[in-house]
Structure formats: C-alpha cells, structure tokens
PDB file of C-alpha atoms in Angstrom:
ATOM      1  CA  ALA A   1      16.080 -14.281  -3.460  1.00 95.00           C
ATOM      2  CA  TYR A   2      16.620 -10.478  -3.816  1.00 96.00           C
ATOM      3  CA  VAL A   3      14.796  -7.576  -2.107  1.00 97.00           C
ATOM      4  CA  ASP A   4      12.858  -5.669  -4.173  1.00 97.00           C
ATOM      5  CA  LEU A   5      12.886  -1.687  -3.070  1.00 98.00           C
ATOM      6  CA  ALA A   6      10.188   0.116  -5.272  1.00 97.00           C
ATOM      7  CA  ASN A   7       9.131   4.092  -5.136  1.00 97.00           C
ATOM      8  CA  HIS A   8       5.121   4.333  -4.923  1.00 95.00           C
ATOM      9  CA  GLN A   9       3.568   6.332  -6.544  1.00 94.00           C
ATOM     10  CA  SER A  10      -0.094   4.465  -6.689  1.00 94.00           C
ATOM     11  CA  HIS A  11      -2.209   1.734  -4.897  1.00 89.00           C
ATOM     12  CA  LEU A  12      -1.623   0.224  -8.648  1.00 92.00           C
ATOM     13  CA  ASP A  13       1.687  -0.274  -7.439  1.00 93.00           C
ATOM     14  CA  ILE A  14       1.402  -3.468  -6.236  1.00 88.00           C
ATOM     15  CA  PRO A  15      -0.094  -4.802  -9.316  1.00 89.00           C
ATOM     16  CA  ILE A  16       2.005  -3.791 -11.752  1.00 93.00           C
ATOM     17  CA  LEU A  17       5.008  -5.249  -9.692  1.00 92.00           C
ATOM     18  CA  TYR A  18       3.838  -8.334  -9.546  1.00 87.00           C
ATOM     19  CA  VAL A  19       3.223  -9.164 -12.939  1.00 90.00           C
ATOM     20  CA  THR A  20       6.645  -7.871 -13.913  1.00 92.00           C
ATOM     21  CA  LEU A  21       8.656  -8.495 -11.345  1.00 90.00           C
ATOM     22  CA  THR A  22      11.070 -11.956 -12.024  1.00 78.00           C
ATOM     23  CA  SER A  23      10.907 -13.705  -8.600  1.00 81.00           C
ATOM     24  CA  PRO A  24       9.054 -16.970  -9.018  1.00 82.00           C
ATOM     25  CA  SER A  25       8.277 -16.180  -5.350  1.00 91.00           C
ATOM     26  CA  ILE A  26       7.815 -13.132  -3.826  1.00 93.00           C
ATOM     27  CA  ARG A  27       5.784 -11.608  -0.633  1.00 94.00           C
ATOM     28  CA  MET A  28       5.491  -7.732   0.746  1.00 93.00           C
ATOM     29  CA  LEU A  29       6.035  -6.182   2.972  1.00 92.00           C
ATOM     30  CA  ALA A  30       3.005  -3.663   4.151  1.00 90.00           C
ATOM     31  CA  LYS A  31       1.568  -1.517   6.730  1.00 90.00           C
ATOM     32  CA  LYS A  32      -1.450  -2.949   9.275  1.00 93.00           C
ATOM     33  CA  GLU A  33      -3.761  -0.684   7.841  1.00 93.00           C
ATOM     34  CA  LEU A  34      -3.840  -2.708   4.591  1.00 89.00           C
ATOM     35  CA  PHE A  35      -4.196  -5.125   6.463  1.00 93.00           C
ATOM     36  CA  GLN A  36      -8.005  -4.024   8.012  1.00 93.00           C
ATOM     37  CA  ILE A  37      -9.512  -3.256   4.405  1.00 90.00           C
ATOM     38  CA  PRO A  38     -12.448  -5.892   4.616  1.00 89.00           C
ATOM     39  CA  LEU A  39     -11.314  -8.690   1.732  1.00 90.00           C
ATOM     40  CA  TRP A  40      -8.033  -6.383   0.981  1.00 86.00           C
ATOM     41  CA  GLY A  41      -6.854  -7.668   4.312  1.00 91.00           C
ATOM     42  CA  ARG A  42      -7.969 -11.809   3.521  1.00 92.00           C
ATOM     43  CA  GLY A  43      -6.535 -11.253   0.296  1.00 91.00           C
ATOM     44  CA  LEU A  44      -3.549  -9.882   1.988  1.00 90.00           C
ATOM     45  CA  ARG A  45      -3.179 -12.721   4.566  1.00 91.00           C
ATOM     46  CA  ALA A  46      -3.536 -15.378   2.233  1.00 92.00           C
ATOM     47  CA  ALA A  47      -1.379 -14.432   0.253  1.00 88.00           C
ATOM     48  CA  GLU A  48       1.252 -15.089   2.851  1.00 90.00           C
ATOM     49  CA  PHE A  49       1.897 -10.664   2.993  1.00 93.00           C
ATOM     50  CA  VAL A  50       4.008  -9.426   5.665  1.00 95.00           C
ATOM     51  CA  GLU A  51       1.989  -7.115   8.467  1.00 94.00           C
ATOM     52  CA  VAL A  52       4.002  -4.196   9.944  1.00 93.00           C
ATOM     53  CA  ASP A  53       2.662  -2.863  12.993  1.00 93.00           C
ATOM     54  CA  ARG A  54       5.027   1.287  11.995  1.00 87.00           C
ATOM     55  CA  ALA A  55       3.182   2.162  15.601  1.00 91.00           C
ATOM     56  CA  ASN A  56       4.378  -0.754  17.638  1.00 93.00           C
ATOM     57  CA  HIS A  57       8.228  -1.121  17.299  1.00 91.00           C
ATOM     58  CA  THR A  58       8.953  -4.521  18.566  1.00 93.00           C
ATOM     59  CA  ARG A  59       5.986  -5.957  16.515  1.00 93.00           C
ATOM     60  CA  ALA A  60       7.880  -4.430  13.518  1.00 90.00           C
ATOM     61  CA  VAL A  61      11.108  -5.933  14.115  1.00 90.00           C
ATOM     62  CA  GLN A  62       9.064  -9.195  15.077  1.00 93.00           C
ATOM     63  CA  SER A  63       7.721  -8.302  11.365  1.00 93.00           C
ATOM     64  CA  ILE A  64      11.376  -8.041   9.976  1.00 92.00           C
ATOM     65  CA  GLU A  65      12.297 -11.182  11.678  1.00 94.00           C
ATOM     66  CA  TYR A  66       9.876 -13.368  10.325  1.00 95.00           C
ATOM     67  CA  ALA A  67      10.438 -11.616   6.458  1.00 96.00           C
ATOM     68  CA  ALA A  68      14.169 -12.633   7.238  1.00 96.00           C
ATOM     69  CA  ARG A  69      13.321 -16.316   7.749  1.00 96.00           C
ATOM     70  CA  LEU A  70      10.996 -16.214   4.417  1.00 96.00           C
ATOM     71  CA  ILE A  71      14.137 -14.888   2.778  1.00 96.00           C
ATOM     72  CA  ARG A  72      16.369 -17.397   3.892  1.00 95.00           C
ATOM     73  CA  ASP A  73      13.652 -20.165   2.286  1.00 95.00           C
ATOM     74  CA  GLY A  74      14.051 -18.451  -1.274  1.00 95.00           C
ATOM     75  CA  VAL A  75      10.695 -16.218  -0.512  1.00 96.00           C
ATOM     76  CA  SER A  76      11.936 -12.396  -2.206  1.00 96.00           C
ATOM     77  CA  ILE A  77      10.469  -9.233  -0.397  1.00 97.00           C
ATOM     78  CA  TYR A  78       8.913  -6.905  -1.683  1.00 95.00           C
ATOM     79  CA  LEU A  79       9.082  -2.606   0.685  1.00 94.00           C
ATOM     80  CA  ALA A  80       8.412   0.641  -0.831  1.00 95.00           C
ATOM     81  CA  PRO A  81      11.443   2.550   1.382  1.00 96.00           C
ATOM     82  CA  GLU A  82       9.173   6.011   0.983  1.00 95.00           C
ATOM     83  CA  GLY A  83       6.886   4.372   3.164  1.00 86.00           C
ATOM     84  CA  THR A  84       3.912   6.090   1.895  1.00 88.00           C
ATOM     85  CA  ARG A  85       2.713   7.081  -1.845  1.00 90.00           C
ATOM     86  CA  SER A  86       4.143  10.121  -3.012  1.00 89.00           C
ATOM     87  CA  ARG A  87       1.743  13.613  -3.536  1.00 88.00           C
ATOM     88  CA  ASP A  88       3.296  14.655  -6.478  1.00 90.00           C
ATOM     89  CA  GLY A  89       5.432  11.486  -8.436  1.00 89.00           C
ATOM     90  CA  ARG A  90       8.752  12.980  -6.564  1.00 92.00           C
ATOM     91  CA  ILE A  91      11.131  10.257  -4.640  1.00 96.00           C
ATOM     92  CA  GLY A  92      10.395  10.441  -0.571  1.00 94.00           C
ATOM     93  CA  LYS A  93      13.429  10.516   1.632  1.00 96.00           C
ATOM     94  CA  LEU A  94      13.620   6.333   1.540  1.00 97.00           C
ATOM     95  CA  LYS A  95      13.368   4.439   5.100  1.00 94.00           C
ATOM     96  CA  LYS A  96      16.465   2.477   6.148  1.00 93.00           C
ATOM     97  CA  GLY A  97      14.400  -0.969   7.166  1.00 91.00           C
ATOM     98  CA  GLY A  98      14.173  -2.937   3.580  1.00 94.00           C
ATOM     99  CA  PHE A  99      18.175  -1.945   3.211  1.00 96.00           C
ATOM    100  CA  HIS A 100      19.111  -3.676   6.784  1.00 94.00           C
ATOM    101  CA  LEU A 101      16.773  -6.508   5.710  1.00 95.00           C
ATOM    102  CA  ALA A 102      19.058  -6.692   2.331  1.00 97.00           C
ATOM    103  CA  LYS A 103      22.744  -6.743   4.701  1.00 96.00           C
ATOM    104  CA  GLU A 104      21.579  -8.440   7.473  1.00 94.00           C
ATOM    105  CA  THR A 105      20.521 -11.610   5.539  1.00 96.00           C
ATOM    106  CA  GLY A 106      23.229 -11.066   3.208  1.00 96.00           C
ATOM    107  CA  THR A 107      20.644 -10.944   0.264  1.00 97.00           C
ATOM    108  CA  PRO A 108      21.451  -8.627  -3.555  1.00 98.00           C
ATOM    109  CA  ILE A 109      18.758  -5.347  -2.987  1.00 98.00           C
ATOM    110  CA  VAL A 110      17.073  -5.209  -6.320  1.00 97.00           C
ATOM    111  CA  PRO A 111      15.842  -1.292  -7.108  1.00 98.00           C
ATOM    112  CA  VAL A 112      12.655  -1.202  -8.975  1.00 98.00           C
ATOM    113  CA  ALA A 113      11.365   2.356 -10.310  1.00 98.00           C
ATOM    114  CA  ILE A 114       8.194   2.660 -11.570  1.00 97.00           C
ATOM    115  CA  ARG A 115       7.014   6.370 -13.467  1.00 96.00           C
ATOM    116  CA  GLY A 116       3.176   6.363 -14.375  1.00 95.00           C
ATOM    117  CA  THR A 117       0.867   5.468 -12.196  1.00 94.00           C
ATOM    118  CA  ILE A 118       0.263   8.278 -10.121  1.00 95.00           C
ATOM    119  CA  ASP A 119      -1.026   9.604 -13.465  1.00 94.00           C
ATOM    120  CA  ILE A 120      -3.731   7.087 -13.569  1.00 95.00           C
ATOM    121  CA  LEU A 121      -4.924   6.653  -9.915  1.00 93.00           C
ATOM    122  CA  PRO A 122      -3.673   9.282  -7.655  1.00 88.00           C
ATOM    123  CA  ARG A 123      -2.968   9.561  -4.347  1.00 88.00           C
ATOM    124  CA  GLY A 124      -6.238  10.952  -2.583  1.00 87.00           C
ATOM    125  CA  THR A 125      -8.680   9.382  -5.630  1.00 87.00           C
ATOM    126  CA  ARG A 126     -10.610   6.953  -7.030  1.00 88.00           C
ATOM    127  CA  THR A 127     -11.082   7.791 -10.685  1.00 91.00           C
ATOM    128  CA  MET A 128      -8.839   5.604 -12.866  1.00 92.00           C
ATOM    129  CA  HIS A 129      -7.422   8.502 -16.103  1.00 93.00           C
ATOM    130  CA  THR A 130      -7.477   5.529 -19.054  1.00 93.00           C
ATOM    131  CA  GLY A 131      -4.413   5.707 -21.837  1.00 94.00           C
ATOM    132  CA  LYS A 132      -1.557   6.602 -19.781  1.00 94.00           C
ATOM    133  CA  LEU A 133       1.952   4.480 -19.875  1.00 95.00           C
ATOM    134  CA  VAL A 134       3.420   2.575 -17.476  1.00 96.00           C
ATOM    135  CA  GLU A 135       6.962   2.107 -17.625  1.00 97.00           C
ATOM    136  CA  VAL A 136       8.785   0.030 -14.902  1.00 97.00           C
ATOM    137  CA  THR A 137      12.674  -0.141 -14.749  1.00 97.00           C
ATOM    138  CA  ILE A 138      14.702  -2.994 -12.410  1.00 97.00           C
ATOM    139  CA  GLY A 139      18.083  -2.702 -11.585  1.00 97.00           C
ATOM    140  CA  ALA A 140      20.756  -4.734 -11.239  1.00 97.00           C
ATOM    141  CA  PRO A 141      21.037  -6.468  -8.014  1.00 97.00           C
ATOM    142  CA  ILE A 142      22.843  -4.438  -5.635  1.00 98.00           C
ATOM    143  CA  ASP A 143      25.651  -6.537  -3.385  1.00 96.00           C
ATOM    144  CA  VAL A 144      24.489  -5.051   0.025  1.00 96.00           C
ATOM    145  CA  GLY A 145      28.168  -7.240   1.372  1.00 91.00           C
ATOM    146  CA  ALA A 146      30.899  -4.915   3.250  1.00 91.00           C
ATOM    147  CA  ARG A 147      28.522  -1.616   2.066  1.00 94.00           C
ATOM    148  CA  GLU A 148      28.028   1.297   4.044  1.00 96.00           C
ATOM    149  CA  ILE A 149      23.808   1.515   4.832  1.00 96.00           C
ATOM    150  CA  SER A 150      23.983   5.466   3.754  1.00 97.00           C
ATOM    151  CA  SER A 151      25.545   4.863   0.609  1.00 97.00           C
ATOM    152  CA  VAL A 152      23.624   2.011  -0.701  1.00 98.00           C
ATOM    153  CA  ILE A 153      20.809   4.316   0.415  1.00 98.00           C
ATOM    154  CA  ASP A 154      21.759   6.891  -1.595  1.00 98.00           C
ATOM    155  CA  GLU A 155      22.839   4.485  -4.747  1.00 98.00           C
ATOM    156  CA  VAL A 156      18.582   3.441  -4.094  1.00 98.00           C
ATOM    157  CA  GLY A 157      17.346   6.913  -4.510  1.00 98.00           C
ATOM    158  CA  ALA A 158      19.272   7.800  -7.213  1.00 98.00           C
ATOM    159  CA  PHE A 159      18.344   4.960  -9.318  1.00 98.00           C
ATOM    160  CA  PHE A 160      14.356   5.760  -8.427  1.00 98.00           C
ATOM    161  CA  ARG A 161      15.179   9.742  -8.971  1.00 97.00           C
ATOM    162  CA  GLN A 162      16.508   8.839 -12.862  1.00 97.00           C
ATOM    163  CA  HIS A 163      13.997   6.965 -14.231  1.00 97.00           C
ATOM    164  CA  VAL A 164      11.095   8.894 -12.101  1.00 96.00           C
ATOM    165  CA  GLU A 165      11.791  12.375 -11.844  1.00 93.00           C
ATOM    166  CA  ASN A 166      13.498  13.060 -15.505  1.00 75.00           C
TER     167      ASN A 166
END
C-alpha cells in the first residue's frame, strides 16, 4: 500500500488518476461536500471512499484513522494535499494530513504530478475543451520513516512544481 499524493487542477484529476495509478486497490480521501452531490455521493460511498469533514476535527481524525486501517489492510490511499483545486495551475500550500497518515502508518508516499487537466476543465467551468494534452508523472516512493514531516512536504512540493509549473 502507498499514500498517493497528487496535485489538484480539475475535477478530471480523479478519473485520470484511477486510470494511471498502479495500486491494485485504492481509495480516495474526499471532502464531505462531494458526498452530498446526488448520485456522485452514492458512487463515492459504493467505492468505499473516505469521507472527511474538514469543519469537524473529531470526525476528520476518525476518517484518518479509518484510512490508516485501510492502509494496514493493503489498500492504497489517494489524496490531494493542496486541499482544493488550483485556480491558475500553480501548486498551492500543501496540508499536512496525508503526510502524517503516511508517517503514522509507516507507508511510503508516492508523489503524482498532474499537468493539463486545468486546460480541459478549469475550476468554475462546466465546459470541457478538447484536444488538450494531459501529463501524469508518478514519482518514486518516498520513505517517510525517520524524516521530519516538513522535509517530506518540501520534497513533494518540489516534485509537483518541477513537473507541473515548468
């Protein structure tokens, strides 16, 4: 199992990651608001995605604990550490939750850079633009073992910027 951390440009990131990631079993951590969308929410629950209530710390911790149990059972967890889609394609500040999940479970982090989905379906729009190229770069697993979380965050952020912003 891995903790797959990817930047977030568009609603298209999720299906693209499910096609490109190599883990045989993977679940996504997703904000609770996605589970409230008719039909979409039912699909997320049926796929056993992990619902995170970012406004309720106690429930958010319970969700992370559930994700940790899944990892221990051999299921990889995917999440977007930026916490929201980019408005301009640049990498935002990375939140620590996924990094702590990896460290607490002793699970390697796989950084995944997605470039180009923002050109197909930008944030705030519903119209898709065809004929655009999407690139997905999957990095080598990062052992978080004895490392400080801040140095791993810096490494993953640098990976994202190298493969997305350049």
